[in-house]
Coordinates of C-alpha atoms and ligand atoms in Angstrom, one line a residue:
M3 CA 6.6 -27.5 -9.5
P4 CA 5.1 -30.6 -11.4
E5 CA 7.0 -30.8 -14.6
Q6 CA 4.4 -32.3 -16.8
N7 CA 1.6 -30.2 -16.2
V8 CA 2.3 -26.8 -14.7
K9 CA -1.0 -25.4 -13.4
W10 CA 0.2 -22.6 -11.0
P11 CA 0.1 -19.8 -11.4
F12 CA -3.0 -19.0 -13.7
L13 CA -0.6 -17.3 -16.3
P14 CA 2.8 -19.2 -16.3
A15 CA 5.6 -17.1 -14.6
Q16 CA 8.8 -16.4 -16.6
T17 CA 10.9 -17.7 -13.6
P18 CA 8.8 -20.1 -11.6
T19 CA 9.8 -19.9 -7.9
E20 CA 9.1 -22.5 -5.3
I21 CA 9.3 -21.7 -1.7
T22 CA 9.4 -24.6 0.7
H23 CA 9.2 -22.5 3.9
A24 CA 10.0 -19.2 5.5
E25 CA 11.4 -18.1 8.8
G26 CA 12.0 -14.5 10.1
A27 CA 12.9 -12.3 7.2
Y28 CA 14.1 -15.2 5.0
L29 CA 12.4 -17.4 2.4
Y30 CA 13.8 -20.8 1.6
R31 CA 13.7 -22.0 -2.1
K32 CA 13.3 -25.6 -3.3
D33 CA 16.9 -25.6 -4.5
G34 CA 18.0 -24.8 -1.2
K35 CA 18.8 -21.2 -1.6
K36 CA 18.1 -18.8 1.3
I37 CA 16.4 -15.6 0.0
L38 CA 16.1 -12.3 2.0
D39 CA 12.4 -11.3 1.8
A40 CA 13.2 -7.7 1.2
A41 CA 9.6 -7.2 -0.3
G42 CA 7.8 -8.8 2.8
G43 CA 6.0 -10.6 0.1
A44 CA 3.7 -8.1 -1.5
V45 CA 4.8 -5.6 1.3
V46 CA 2.8 -7.5 3.7
A47 CA 5.0 -9.4 6.3
N48 CA 5.9 -7.0 9.1
I49 CA 6.7 -9.2 12.0
G50 CA 8.4 -11.8 9.9
H51 CA 7.6 -15.3 9.1
G52 CA 6.7 -18.4 11.1
R53 CA 5.8 -17.0 14.5
P54 CA 4.1 -19.8 16.3
E55 CA 2.1 -17.7 18.7
V56 CA 0.1 -16.3 15.8
A57 CA -0.6 -20.0 14.7
D58 CA -1.7 -20.7 18.2
A59 CA -4.0 -17.8 18.1
V60 CA -5.6 -19.0 14.8
R61 CA -5.9 -22.5 16.1
G62 CA -7.6 -21.4 19.2
A63 CA -10.2 -19.4 17.2
L64 CA -10.8 -22.2 14.9
V65 CA -11.6 -24.8 17.6
N66 CA -13.6 -22.1 19.5
A67 CA -16.0 -21.5 16.6
S68 CA -15.1 -22.1 13.0
Y69 CA -17.6 -19.5 11.5
V70 CA -20.1 -17.0 12.9
I71 CA -21.9 -14.4 10.7
P72 CA -19.8 -11.3 10.6
L73 CA -22.5 -9.0 12.3
W74 CA -22.4 -10.9 15.5
L75 CA -19.7 -10.5 18.1
T76 CA -17.2 -13.3 19.1
P77 CA -14.4 -13.1 21.7
E78 CA -12.0 -12.8 18.8
R79 CA -13.9 -9.9 17.1
E80 CA -14.3 -8.1 20.3
N81 CA -10.4 -8.6 21.1
L82 CA -9.5 -7.1 17.7
V83 CA -12.0 -4.2 18.0
N84 CA -10.5 -3.4 21.5
E85 CA -6.9 -3.7 20.2
L86 CA -7.6 -1.5 17.2
T87 CA -9.6 1.3 19.2
T88 CA -7.2 1.4 22.2
H89 CA -3.8 1.1 20.4
W90 CA -4.0 1.9 16.8
L91 CA -6.9 3.9 15.2
P92 CA -7.1 7.7 15.1
K93 CA -9.6 8.7 17.8
H94 CA -11.9 10.2 15.2
L95 CA -12.1 6.8 13.3
N96 CA -14.2 4.6 15.5
R97 CA -16.4 2.7 13.1
I98 CA -14.9 -0.6 11.8
H99 CA -16.0 -2.5 8.6
L100 CA -13.9 -5.5 8.0
A101 CA -13.1 -7.1 4.7
S102 CA -10.9 -9.9 3.5
G103 CA -8.4 -7.8 1.4
G104 CA -7.5 -4.3 0.3
S105 CA -9.5 -4.2 -3.0
E106 CA -12.6 -5.4 -1.2
A107 CA -12.1 -2.8 1.5
N108 CA -11.4 0.1 -0.8
E109 CA -14.5 -0.8 -2.8
A110 CA -16.5 -0.8 0.4
A111 CA -15.1 2.5 1.4
V112 CA -16.0 4.1 -2.0
K113 CA -19.5 2.7 -1.5
I114 CA -19.7 4.1 2.1
A115 CA -18.6 7.7 0.8
I116 CA -21.3 7.6 -1.9
Q117 CA -23.9 6.2 0.4
Y118 CA -23.0 8.9 3.0
H119 CA -23.9 11.5 0.6
A120 CA -27.0 9.8 -0.5
S121 CA -28.1 9.7 3.2
Q122 CA -27.4 13.4 3.4
G123 CA -29.9 13.9 0.5
N124 CA -27.0 14.6 -2.0
P125 CA -27.2 11.6 -4.4
K126 CA -25.7 13.8 -7.2
R127 CA -22.3 13.5 -5.1
H128 CA -21.3 10.2 -6.5
K129 CA -18.1 11.0 -8.4
I130 CA -14.7 9.6 -7.0
L131 CA -11.5 11.4 -7.7
S132 CA -8.2 9.5 -7.7
R133 CA -4.7 10.1 -8.5
S134 CA -3.0 9.7 -11.9
L135 CA -0.4 7.4 -10.5
S136 CA -2.1 4.9 -8.0
Y137 CA -3.2 1.4 -7.3
H138 CA -6.3 0.7 -5.3
G139 CA -7.2 -2.8 -6.1
T140 CA -8.3 -5.4 -8.7
T141 CA -12.1 -5.4 -8.7
I142 CA -13.7 -3.5 -11.6
T143 CA -14.3 -0.3 -9.5
T144 CA -11.0 -0.2 -7.8
A145 CA -9.1 -1.1 -11.0
A146 CA -11.1 1.7 -12.9
I147 CA -10.2 4.3 -10.1
S148 CA -6.6 3.2 -10.1
G149 CA -3.9 5.2 -12.1
H150 CA -2.3 2.0 -13.3
L151 CA -2.6 1.4 -17.0
S152 CA -0.9 -2.0 -17.1
R153 CA -3.5 -3.4 -14.8
K154 CA -6.4 -2.2 -16.8
K155 CA -5.2 -3.8 -20.2
G156 CA -7.9 -5.7 -22.0
L157 CA -10.5 -4.3 -19.6
E158 CA -10.8 -0.8 -21.0
S159 CA -14.2 -1.6 -22.6
I160 CA -15.8 -2.2 -19.2
L161 CA -13.8 0.2 -16.8
D162 CA -15.5 3.5 -16.2
T163 CA -13.3 6.6 -16.5
Y164 CA -12.8 8.4 -13.4
H165 CA -11.4 12.0 -12.9
Q166 CA -7.8 12.0 -11.8
I167 CA -5.7 14.7 -10.0
K168 CA -2.0 14.7 -10.6
T169 CA 0.0 12.6 -8.2
P170 CA 2.3 15.1 -6.3
N171 CA 5.7 13.9 -7.5
P172 CA 8.5 16.2 -6.4
L173 CA 11.1 14.4 -8.6
R174 CA 9.2 14.8 -11.9
C175 CA 7.3 18.1 -11.2
P176 CA 6.9 19.8 -14.5
L177 CA 8.2 23.1 -12.9
G178 CA 11.5 21.3 -12.4
R179 CA 13.1 18.5 -10.0
H180 CA 12.0 19.2 -6.5
H181 CA 10.9 22.6 -7.4
E182 CA 10.1 25.0 -4.6
D183 CA 6.7 25.8 -6.1
A184 CA 5.8 22.1 -6.4
T185 CA 3.3 22.3 -3.6
S186 CA 1.3 25.1 -5.2
Y187 CA 1.6 23.4 -8.7
Y188 CA -0.1 20.4 -7.5
I189 CA -2.6 22.1 -5.2
D190 CA -3.6 24.2 -8.2
D191 CA -4.3 20.9 -10.1
L192 CA -6.5 19.7 -7.3
K193 CA -8.4 23.0 -7.3
Q194 CA -8.9 23.1 -11.1
T195 CA -10.0 19.4 -11.1
I196 CA -12.6 20.1 -8.4
E197 CA -13.7 23.1 -10.3
S198 CA -14.1 21.4 -13.7
V199 CA -15.9 18.4 -12.1
G200 CA -18.0 20.5 -9.9
A201 CA -17.6 20.0 -6.2
E202 CA -21.4 19.4 -5.9
N203 CA -20.9 16.1 -8.0
I204 CA -17.9 14.8 -6.0
A205 CA -18.3 12.3 -3.1
A206 CA -14.7 11.7 -2.3
L207 CA -11.0 11.8 -3.2
I208 CA -9.1 8.4 -2.7
A209 CA -5.4 8.7 -2.2
E210 CA -2.5 6.8 -0.6
P211 CA -0.5 9.1 1.9
M212 CA 2.5 8.1 -0.1
N213 CA 2.6 6.0 -3.1
G214 CA 3.2 2.3 -2.6
S215 CA 4.5 0.1 -5.4
S216 CA 2.6 2.2 -8.2
G217 CA 5.1 4.9 -7.8
G218 CA 7.8 3.5 -5.4
A219 CA 7.4 5.5 -2.2
I220 CA 6.6 8.9 -3.8
M221 CA 5.9 11.5 -1.1
A222 CA 4.0 14.7 -1.6
P223 CA 6.0 17.9 -1.3
P224 CA 5.9 19.7 2.1
G225 CA 2.7 21.6 2.9
Y226 CA 0.7 19.7 0.4
W227 CA -1.5 17.5 2.6
A228 CA -2.6 20.2 5.0
Q229 CA -3.6 22.5 2.1
A230 CA -5.3 19.6 0.1
Q231 CA -7.3 18.6 3.1
K232 CA -8.6 22.2 3.7
I233 CA -9.8 22.3 0.1
L234 CA -11.6 19.0 0.3
K235 CA -13.3 19.9 3.7
D236 CA -14.3 23.4 2.3
N237 CA -15.8 21.6 -0.7
G238 CA -17.7 18.9 1.3
I239 CA -15.5 16.2 -0.4
L240 CA -14.6 13.2 1.7
L241 CA -11.0 11.9 1.9
I242 CA -10.5 8.2 1.8
M243 CA -7.0 7.3 2.7
D244 CA -5.8 4.0 1.2
E245 CA -3.4 2.8 3.7
V246 CA -3.6 -0.9 2.4
M247 CA 0.3 -0.7 2.1
T248 CA 1.3 2.1 4.5
G249 CA -1.0 1.0 7.4
F250 CA 0.1 -0.7 10.6
G251 CA 3.6 0.7 11.0
R252 CA 5.2 0.6 7.6
T253 CA 6.1 4.2 7.7
G254 CA 7.3 3.8 11.2
D255 CA 4.2 5.3 12.6
R256 CA 0.8 3.6 13.2
F257 CA -0.4 4.9 9.8
G258 CA 0.9 7.2 7.1
C259 CA -1.8 9.5 8.2
E260 CA 0.1 10.2 11.3
T261 CA 3.4 10.5 9.5
F262 CA 2.0 13.2 7.1
G263 CA -0.4 14.8 9.5
I264 CA -3.5 13.7 7.7
E265 CA -7.0 13.4 9.1
P266 CA -9.1 11.3 6.7
D267 CA -12.8 10.6 6.9
L268 CA -12.3 7.1 5.8
M269 CA -9.2 5.1 6.1
V270 CA -8.6 1.5 4.6
A271 CA -5.8 -0.6 5.8
G272 CA -5.2 -4.4 5.0
K273 CA -1.8 -6.1 4.3
G274 CA 0.1 -5.5 7.6
M275 CA -2.9 -5.7 9.6
A276 CA -2.4 -9.5 10.2
G277 CA 1.2 -9.4 8.7
G278 CA 0.3 -12.0 6.1
Y279 CA -0.9 -14.6 8.8
A280 CA -4.6 -14.1 7.6
A281 CA -6.5 -12.4 5.1
I282 CA -8.1 -9.4 6.7
A283 CA -8.5 -5.6 5.9
G284 CA -10.5 -2.9 7.4
V285 CA -12.4 0.4 6.6
Y286 CA -12.3 2.7 9.6
G287 CA -14.7 5.6 9.4
R288 CA -16.0 8.6 11.3
E289 CA -19.0 8.1 13.5
E290 CA -21.2 10.7 11.8
I291 CA -20.6 8.8 8.4
A292 CA -22.0 5.7 9.9
D293 CA -24.7 7.4 11.8
S294 CA -26.1 9.1 8.7
I295 CA -26.0 6.0 6.5
S296 CA -27.8 4.3 9.3
A297 CA -30.4 7.1 9.7
G298 CA -31.1 6.9 6.1
D299 CA -31.9 3.3 6.2
L300 CA -29.2 2.3 3.9
Q301 CA -27.0 -0.9 4.1
V302 CA -23.3 -1.5 4.4
M303 CA -23.5 -5.1 3.5
F304 CA -20.9 -7.5 5.0
H305 CA -18.3 -9.7 3.2
T306 CA -18.9 -13.4 4.2
F307 CA -15.3 -14.0 5.1
G308 CA -14.5 -10.3 6.1
A309 CA -14.3 -10.9 9.9
L310 CA -13.4 -14.4 10.3
P311 CA -12.8 -15.2 14.0
Q312 CA -9.5 -16.9 12.9
S313 CA -8.3 -13.8 10.9
C314 CA -9.4 -11.5 13.8
A315 CA -7.4 -13.5 16.3
A316 CA -4.2 -13.5 13.8
A317 CA -4.6 -9.8 13.5
T318 CA -4.8 -9.2 17.2
C319 CA -1.9 -11.3 17.9
V320 CA 0.2 -9.6 15.2
L321 CA -0.7 -6.2 16.3
E322 CA 0.2 -7.2 19.9
I323 CA 3.7 -8.5 18.8
L324 CA 4.2 -5.0 16.9
R325 CA 3.5 -3.2 20.2
R326 CA 5.2 -5.6 22.7
E327 CA 8.4 -5.8 20.5
S328 CA 8.4 -2.1 19.8
L329 CA 8.6 -3.0 16.0
L330 CA 7.3 0.4 14.9
E331 CA 10.2 2.1 16.5
K332 CA 12.5 -0.4 15.0
C333 CA 11.0 0.1 11.6
K334 CA 11.4 3.9 11.9
S335 CA 15.1 3.7 13.0
T336 CA 16.2 0.8 10.6
G337 CA 14.5 2.6 7.8
I338 CA 16.5 5.7 8.4
T339 CA 19.7 3.5 8.4
L340 CA 18.7 1.6 5.4
L341 CA 17.9 4.6 3.5
N342 CA 21.1 6.5 4.5
R343 CA 23.0 3.3 3.6
L344 CA 21.5 2.9 0.0
Q345 CA 21.7 6.7 -0.6
D346 CA 25.3 6.9 0.5
Q347 CA 26.5 4.0 -2.1
F348 CA 24.0 4.6 -4.9
S349 CA 22.4 8.0 -5.1
Q350 CA 25.1 9.3 -7.3
H351 CA 25.0 6.2 -9.6
P352 CA 24.4 7.3 -13.3
L353 CA 21.4 5.2 -13.5
V354 CA 19.7 6.0 -10.3
A355 CA 17.2 8.8 -10.4
E356 CA 16.3 8.8 -6.7
I357 CA 16.2 6.6 -3.6
R358 CA 13.4 7.7 -1.3
G359 CA 11.0 6.4 1.3
Q360 CA 9.9 6.4 4.9
G361 CA 10.2 3.5 7.5
M362 CA 10.2 0.3 5.8
L363 CA 8.8 1.5 2.4
I364 CA 11.5 2.5 0.0
G365 CA 11.7 3.1 -3.6
I366 CA 14.7 3.0 -5.8
E367 CA 13.9 4.7 -9.2
V368 CA 16.3 3.6 -12.0
V369 CA 16.6 5.6 -15.4
K370 CA 18.5 5.5 -18.6
D371 CA 19.7 9.1 -18.1
R372 CA 19.8 10.7 -14.5
D373 CA 20.0 14.3 -15.9
T374 CA 17.0 14.2 -18.1
L375 CA 15.2 11.5 -16.1
E376 CA 14.5 9.6 -19.5
P377 CA 13.4 6.0 -18.6
F378 CA 14.7 2.9 -20.3
A379 CA 12.5 1.6 -23.1
R380 CA 9.7 -0.4 -21.7
G381 CA 10.8 -3.5 -23.8
E382 CA 14.2 -3.5 -21.9
D383 CA 12.3 -4.8 -19.0
I384 CA 14.8 -3.3 -16.6
T385 CA 12.8 -3.8 -13.5
N386 CA 12.4 -7.5 -13.9
K387 CA 16.1 -7.8 -15.0
M388 CA 17.1 -6.1 -11.8
M389 CA 15.0 -8.3 -9.8
A390 CA 16.2 -11.5 -11.4
T391 CA 19.8 -10.5 -10.7
A392 CA 19.0 -9.4 -7.0
M393 CA 17.3 -12.9 -6.5
E394 CA 20.4 -14.6 -7.7
A395 CA 22.4 -12.5 -5.2
G396 CA 19.9 -13.7 -2.5
V397 CA 17.4 -10.9 -2.1
F398 CA 13.7 -10.6 -3.3
F399 CA 12.9 -6.9 -4.1
Y400 CA 9.1 -5.9 -4.9
P401 CA 8.6 -4.5 -8.6
G402 CA 7.2 -1.0 -8.5
G403 CA 5.8 1.2 -11.4
T404 CA 2.7 0.9 -13.6
G405 CA 4.5 0.1 -16.9
E406 CA 4.0 3.7 -18.0
Y407 CA 5.8 4.9 -14.9
R408 CA 9.1 2.7 -14.5
D409 CA 11.6 1.4 -13.4
I410 CA 11.3 0.9 -9.8
L411 CA 12.6 -1.6 -7.1
C412 CA 10.7 -1.4 -3.8
I413 CA 11.7 -2.5 -0.5
G414 CA 9.0 -3.5 1.9
A415 CA 11.0 -5.7 4.3
P416 CA 9.7 -7.0 7.7
Y417 CA 10.3 -4.6 10.5
I418 CA 12.7 -7.1 12.2
I419 CA 15.7 -6.7 9.9
G420 CA 19.1 -5.6 10.9
E421 CA 22.7 -4.8 9.8
T422 CA 23.3 -8.1 8.0
E423 CA 20.0 -7.8 6.1
I424 CA 20.8 -4.1 5.0
E425 CA 24.2 -5.3 3.8
L426 CA 22.7 -8.0 1.8
M427 CA 20.3 -5.6 0.2
A428 CA 23.2 -3.1 -0.7
H429 CA 25.2 -6.0 -2.3
A430 CA 22.2 -7.2 -4.3
L431 CA 21.4 -3.7 -5.5
D432 CA 25.0 -3.2 -6.5
K433 CA 25.0 -6.5 -8.5
A434 CA 21.6 -5.5 -10.2
L435 CA 22.9 -1.9 -11.1
A436 CA 26.1 -3.4 -12.4
D437 CA 24.3 -5.9 -14.5
I438 CA 22.2 -3.4 -16.3
S439 CA 25.1 -0.9 -16.6
S440 CA 27.2 -3.6 -18.4
K441 CA 24.5 -4.1 -21.0
Ligands
PLP526 C1 -2.3 0.8 -2.0 C2 -3.0 -0.5 -2.2 N1 -4.3 -0.5 -2.3 C3 -5.0 -1.6 -2.6 C4 -4.4 -2.9 -2.9 C5 -5.3 -4.1 -3.2 O1 -5.2 -4.9 -2.2 P1 -5.4 -6.3 -2.3 O2 -4.4 -7.0 -3.2 O3 -5.2 -7.0 -0.8 O4 -6.8 -6.5 -2.8 C6 -3.0 -2.8 -2.9 C7 -2.3 -4.0 -3.2 O5 -1.1 -4.0 -3.4 C8 -2.3 -1.6 -2.5 O6 -1.0 -1.6 -2.5

């Protein structure tokens, strides 16, 4: 880091970190320290760092044709579409719109949902429902939709208010912790929200199949999704699944939709699509949605860099590696071992409210009082303190929560990790918990 005139990042970090290189599941700091990337960056890296064949694929694409307008086909785009439709996407989602990141793709999905209803002669159906605890992106619309107050600060004057349903959260269900009626409680909330907004005004609900870092791997109670989908369908409301974080194997299945038995109308996935080797994300939609928009003579505008041939080549190569090396199966089984290991040692810890998750997306929720679930005061900055201690112990966890909802450490490690890495995480978590306990 230049000492005289630090210009990175835009806002100075409390603890500047300089990474010189990365390999496999490890990052190497400038001071020589080796850090386990238990966060996979921002829950992105799935095959691990530094795979030369992905670099070769990108190089091949770059020398073949550096830039071609996104609407035209190139060999790299064709290969990616084939890989996606043959091996990854649910069969009913066969229309693909590519973007360069999750926010851009979610914004496109919201527009597509609204345009679909307009093309059906229902322009009044333009409201988007979202969830109270959620993150969908950083553009004006996706930030406004998100249930993430700390990321909206200072923007309140420009962000529209969207109707939100309650994020189904079994731990903190007002009826009681993991209450047997939690499903009905949250389903009633969905029904009431639809009734008060008016189904005839609603284009879509956008939701993650399970919370990413906003809530730290919160999963809906059993049966929630089956009932929620039926209600949406009966009311003509589209379901947009935001799988930016959960997509491409993170839950141990191809998509969270598969894990939780969800059949969305539009699905959005990014991060793991190219495992961090390129900036690419996709909106995957039902044919009838695309056909209707097309018949209505409406446009789905492309993003200039949305389908760069080199990004498509990186994504295809990463997706092939995931399949060839059976990394989804590994993610699922290692995820179970990791979750059990952490729960065995820490779930009775006086400061641990819950350790939950699926595959390689795990959240550790820390509270001041595990009986009442009272959080630590915001000013205590527990998440950052724990992350700093864990870093010193050689592990990078991802910070979760929204500021209002806290304190959460997330694990989003590459799917390639094994016993050594599990033990390293347990050791770092032990240190982090001991550190805040002693204060
Ligand atoms: C669920 C979810 N949706 C959308 C986004 C935004 O994606 P991006 O940062 O690529 O714009 C994120 C990023 O963390 C995310 O986790």
